[in-house]
């Protein structure tokens, strides 16, 4: 019995492993900053969940200005899926602008949240009349004060299947 290292299962497991390592890195980074007294403090339980909800509303509205305003310009880092790395706020803003051109009219719906002090895990789905089927994923948001300082996403534009796409 042998499994090819290029099999879909192995590739999926590699991507999951890399995503989990990225998530652990973000959690360690945010925890270290909190222990050192970094960030703006405050926030309190539920702030990350509220910010994540505002993020989803802004994505649905394609309000890039609101997406940027929710984040701390000096601290924000977006960790991309499948080990693709991380980007700063300016690069994320350019990506959101591209997203709005390609997927305007998409509805983002939060399926569930799991709140953990200054972070929240959300499950979400997107729907759009141009999609063959709804697309689901997960994000983790980290907050400090009333801003998002970090985000880990599973959203991968290359996995979204459009009607008429080959």
mmCIF file of C-alpha atoms in Angstrom:
data_model
loop_
_atom_site.group_PDB
_atom_site.id
_atom_site.type_symbol
_atom_site.label_atom_id
_atom_site.label_comp_id
_atom_site.label_asym_id
_atom_site.label_seq_id
_atom_site.Cartn_x
_atom_site.Cartn_y
_atom_site.Cartn_z
ATOM 1 C CA UNK A 1 0.000 0.000 0.000
ATOM 2 C CA UNK A 2 1.452 3.353 -0.987
ATOM 3 C CA UNK A 3 0.137 6.899 -1.314
ATOM 4 C CA UNK A 4 1.575 9.311 -3.824
ATOM 5 C CA UNK A 5 2.997 12.474 -2.241
ATOM 6 C CA UNK A 6 0.960 14.375 -4.835
ATOM 7 C CA UNK A 7 -2.354 12.743 -3.939
ATOM 8 C CA UNK A 8 -5.227 15.121 -3.091
ATOM 9 C CA UNK A 9 -5.354 13.751 0.467
ATOM 10 C CA UNK A 10 -1.641 14.326 1.098
ATOM 11 C CA UNK A 11 -1.823 17.822 -0.420
ATOM 12 C CA UNK A 12 -4.845 18.637 1.760
ATOM 13 C CA UNK A 13 -3.044 17.381 4.876
ATOM 14 C CA UNK A 14 0.075 19.416 4.009
ATOM 15 C CA UNK A 15 -2.047 22.554 3.558
ATOM 16 C CA UNK A 16 -3.853 21.907 6.841
ATOM 17 C CA UNK A 17 -0.546 21.367 8.651
ATOM 18 C CA UNK A 18 0.944 24.595 7.252
ATOM 19 C CA UNK A 19 -2.230 26.535 8.136
ATOM 20 C CA UNK A 20 -2.147 25.198 11.692
ATOM 21 C CA UNK A 21 1.529 26.141 12.043
ATOM 22 C CA UNK A 22 0.702 29.653 10.816
ATOM 23 C CA UNK A 23 -2.141 29.890 13.313
ATOM 24 C CA UNK A 24 0.135 28.777 16.161
ATOM 25 C CA UNK A 25 2.671 31.405 15.107
ATOM 26 C CA UNK A 26 0.047 34.141 15.177
ATOM 27 C CA UNK A 27 -1.262 33.039 18.562
ATOM 28 C CA UNK A 28 2.286 32.982 19.969
ATOM 29 C CA UNK A 29 3.048 36.415 18.522
ATOM 30 C CA UNK A 30 -0.138 38.000 19.869
ATOM 31 C CA UNK A 31 0.287 36.316 23.266
ATOM 32 C CA UNK A 32 3.902 37.505 23.516
ATOM 33 C CA UNK A 33 2.882 41.076 22.669
ATOM 34 C CA UNK A 34 0.098 40.931 25.284
ATOM 35 C CA UNK A 35 2.507 39.649 27.954
ATOM 36 C CA UNK A 36 4.895 42.512 27.174
ATOM 37 C CA UNK A 37 2.089 45.043 27.533
ATOM 38 C CA UNK A 38 2.008 45.702 23.797
ATOM 39 C CA UNK A 39 -1.044 46.707 21.844
ATOM 40 C CA UNK A 40 -3.718 49.070 23.048
ATOM 41 C CA UNK A 41 -5.188 46.756 25.694
ATOM 42 C CA UNK A 42 -8.807 46.916 26.714
ATOM 43 C CA UNK A 43 -11.139 45.472 24.154
ATOM 44 C CA UNK A 44 -12.635 42.953 26.489
ATOM 45 C CA UNK A 45 -14.474 39.767 25.721
ATOM 46 C CA UNK A 46 -16.440 39.908 22.529
ATOM 47 C CA UNK A 47 -14.554 42.754 20.839
ATOM 48 C CA UNK A 48 -12.904 40.443 18.293
ATOM 49 C CA UNK A 49 -16.283 38.892 17.471
ATOM 50 C CA UNK A 50 -17.851 42.330 16.979
ATOM 51 C CA UNK A 51 -14.964 43.395 14.729
ATOM 52 C CA UNK A 52 -15.236 40.141 12.746
ATOM 53 C CA UNK A 53 -18.945 40.811 12.203
ATOM 54 C CA UNK A 54 -18.157 44.333 10.984
ATOM 55 C CA UNK A 55 -15.476 42.832 8.702
ATOM 56 C CA UNK A 56 -18.016 40.460 7.123
ATOM 57 C CA UNK A 57 -20.528 43.287 6.653
ATOM 58 C CA UNK A 58 -17.844 45.426 4.982
ATOM 59 C CA UNK A 59 -16.883 42.529 2.673
ATOM 60 C CA UNK A 60 -20.522 42.068 1.650
ATOM 61 C CA UNK A 61 -20.793 45.818 0.964
ATOM 62 C CA UNK A 62 -17.353 45.874 -0.747
ATOM 63 C CA UNK A 63 -16.499 48.770 1.567
ATOM 64 C CA UNK A 64 -12.701 48.642 1.422
ATOM 65 C CA UNK A 65 -12.410 51.885 3.395
ATOM 66 C CA UNK A 66 -14.300 50.245 6.283
ATOM 67 C CA UNK A 67 -12.160 47.095 6.034
ATOM 68 C CA UNK A 68 -9.011 49.210 6.415
ATOM 69 C CA UNK A 69 -10.507 51.332 9.229
ATOM 70 C CA UNK A 70 -11.203 48.190 11.314
ATOM 71 C CA UNK A 71 -7.478 47.422 11.478
ATOM 72 C CA UNK A 72 -4.453 48.770 13.305
ATOM 73 C CA UNK A 73 -2.233 50.167 10.515
ATOM 74 C CA UNK A 74 1.025 49.582 12.390
ATOM 75 C CA UNK A 75 0.263 46.094 13.738
ATOM 76 C CA UNK A 76 -2.056 44.338 11.283
ATOM 77 C CA UNK A 77 -0.896 41.139 9.588
ATOM 78 C CA UNK A 78 -3.055 38.895 7.358
ATOM 79 C CA UNK A 79 -1.918 35.259 7.196
ATOM 80 C CA UNK A 80 -2.887 33.613 3.914
ATOM 81 C CA UNK A 81 -4.045 29.994 3.420
ATOM 82 C CA UNK A 82 -1.915 27.035 2.368
ATOM 83 C CA UNK A 83 1.339 28.518 3.624
ATOM 84 C CA UNK A 84 1.277 31.395 1.131
ATOM 85 C CA UNK A 85 2.739 33.722 3.765
ATOM 86 C CA UNK A 86 1.513 36.934 5.281
ATOM 87 C CA UNK A 87 0.786 40.455 4.084
ATOM 88 C CA UNK A 88 0.582 43.901 5.640
ATOM 89 C CA UNK A 89 -2.409 46.235 5.590
ATOM 90 C CA UNK A 90 -1.515 47.978 2.310
ATOM 91 C CA UNK A 91 -1.228 44.640 0.490
ATOM 92 C CA UNK A 92 -4.459 43.386 2.075
ATOM 93 C CA UNK A 93 -6.205 46.587 0.943
ATOM 94 C CA UNK A 94 -5.089 45.981 -2.657
ATOM 95 C CA UNK A 95 -6.397 42.400 -2.393
ATOM 96 C CA UNK A 96 -9.775 43.585 -1.095
ATOM 97 C CA UNK A 97 -10.028 46.030 -4.003
ATOM 98 C CA UNK A 98 -9.305 43.166 -6.450
ATOM 99 C CA UNK A 99 -11.836 40.967 -4.635
ATOM 100 C CA UNK A 100 -14.550 43.629 -4.989
ATOM 101 C CA UNK A 101 -13.950 43.877 -8.732
ATOM 102 C CA UNK A 102 -14.110 40.092 -9.180
ATOM 103 C CA UNK A 103 -16.711 39.093 -6.579
ATOM 104 C CA UNK A 104 -18.855 42.180 -6.005
ATOM 105 C CA UNK A 105 -22.376 41.180 -4.991
ATOM 106 C CA UNK A 106 -21.140 38.316 -2.836
ATOM 107 C CA UNK A 107 -22.873 37.779 0.505
ATOM 108 C CA UNK A 108 -20.716 36.760 3.472
ATOM 109 C CA UNK A 109 -22.567 34.998 6.272
ATOM 110 C CA UNK A 110 -21.128 33.995 9.633
ATOM 111 C CA UNK A 111 -22.136 30.422 10.434
ATOM 112 C CA UNK A 112 -20.686 30.336 13.960
ATOM 113 C CA UNK A 113 -18.203 32.056 16.248
ATOM 114 C CA UNK A 114 -15.968 30.808 19.048
ATOM 115 C CA UNK A 115 -14.837 33.707 21.221
ATOM 116 C CA UNK A 116 -11.524 33.543 23.131
ATOM 117 C CA UNK A 117 -10.837 36.804 25.011
ATOM 118 C CA UNK A 118 -9.084 38.961 22.353
ATOM 119 C CA UNK A 119 -9.596 36.525 19.472
ATOM 120 C CA UNK A 120 -12.443 34.813 17.700
ATOM 121 C CA UNK A 121 -12.727 31.886 15.301
ATOM 122 C CA UNK A 122 -15.511 32.226 12.761
ATOM 123 C CA UNK A 123 -16.964 29.797 10.279
ATOM 124 C CA UNK A 124 -18.435 31.506 7.234
ATOM 125 C CA UNK A 125 -19.956 30.937 3.839
ATOM 126 C CA UNK A 126 -20.185 33.073 0.743
ATOM 127 C CA UNK A 127 -22.937 33.019 -1.831
ATOM 128 C CA UNK A 128 -23.141 34.745 -5.191
ATOM 129 C CA UNK A 129 -25.350 34.111 -8.227
ATOM 130 C CA UNK A 130 -22.159 33.586 -10.261
ATOM 131 C CA UNK A 131 -20.908 30.736 -8.050
ATOM 132 C CA UNK A 132 -21.648 27.098 -8.822
ATOM 133 C CA UNK A 133 -22.010 26.415 -5.100
ATOM 134 C CA UNK A 134 -21.559 28.275 -1.853
ATOM 135 C CA UNK A 135 -17.993 28.424 -0.575
ATOM 136 C CA UNK A 136 -17.216 27.946 3.117
ATOM 137 C CA UNK A 137 -14.194 28.621 5.258
ATOM 138 C CA UNK A 138 -12.835 29.842 8.573
ATOM 139 C CA UNK A 139 -11.013 32.897 9.847
ATOM 140 C CA UNK A 140 -9.376 33.789 13.128
ATOM 141 C CA UNK A 141 -9.357 37.455 14.148
ATOM 142 C CA UNK A 142 -7.091 38.900 16.849
ATOM 143 C CA UNK A 143 -8.006 42.250 18.392
ATOM 144 C CA UNK A 144 -6.260 44.798 20.539
ATOM 145 C CA UNK A 145 -8.331 47.687 21.833
ATOM 146 C CA UNK A 146 -10.952 48.286 19.175
ATOM 147 C CA UNK A 147 -8.855 47.219 16.163
ATOM 148 C CA UNK A 148 -8.035 43.989 14.351
ATOM 149 C CA UNK A 149 -4.294 43.343 14.666
ATOM 150 C CA UNK A 150 -4.138 39.922 13.018
ATOM 151 C CA UNK A 151 -6.186 37.614 10.851
ATOM 152 C CA UNK A 152 -5.699 34.052 9.631
ATOM 153 C CA UNK A 153 -7.923 33.098 6.695
ATOM 154 C CA UNK A 154 -8.744 29.982 4.704
ATOM 155 C CA UNK A 155 -10.251 32.047 1.862
ATOM 156 C CA UNK A 156 -8.517 30.966 -1.346
ATOM 157 C CA UNK A 157 -9.816 32.736 -4.436
ATOM 158 C CA UNK A 158 -8.476 29.926 -6.652
ATOM 159 C CA UNK A 159 -10.917 27.487 -5.010
ATOM 160 C CA UNK A 160 -14.029 29.560 -5.764
ATOM 161 C CA UNK A 161 -15.858 27.975 -8.721
ATOM 162 C CA UNK A 162 -17.827 30.212 -11.052
ATOM 163 C CA UNK A 163 -20.649 29.280 -13.407
ATOM 164 C CA UNK A 164 -19.167 28.701 -16.856
ATOM 165 C CA UNK A 165 -15.617 28.208 -15.517
ATOM 166 C CA UNK A 166 -13.733 25.238 -16.865
#
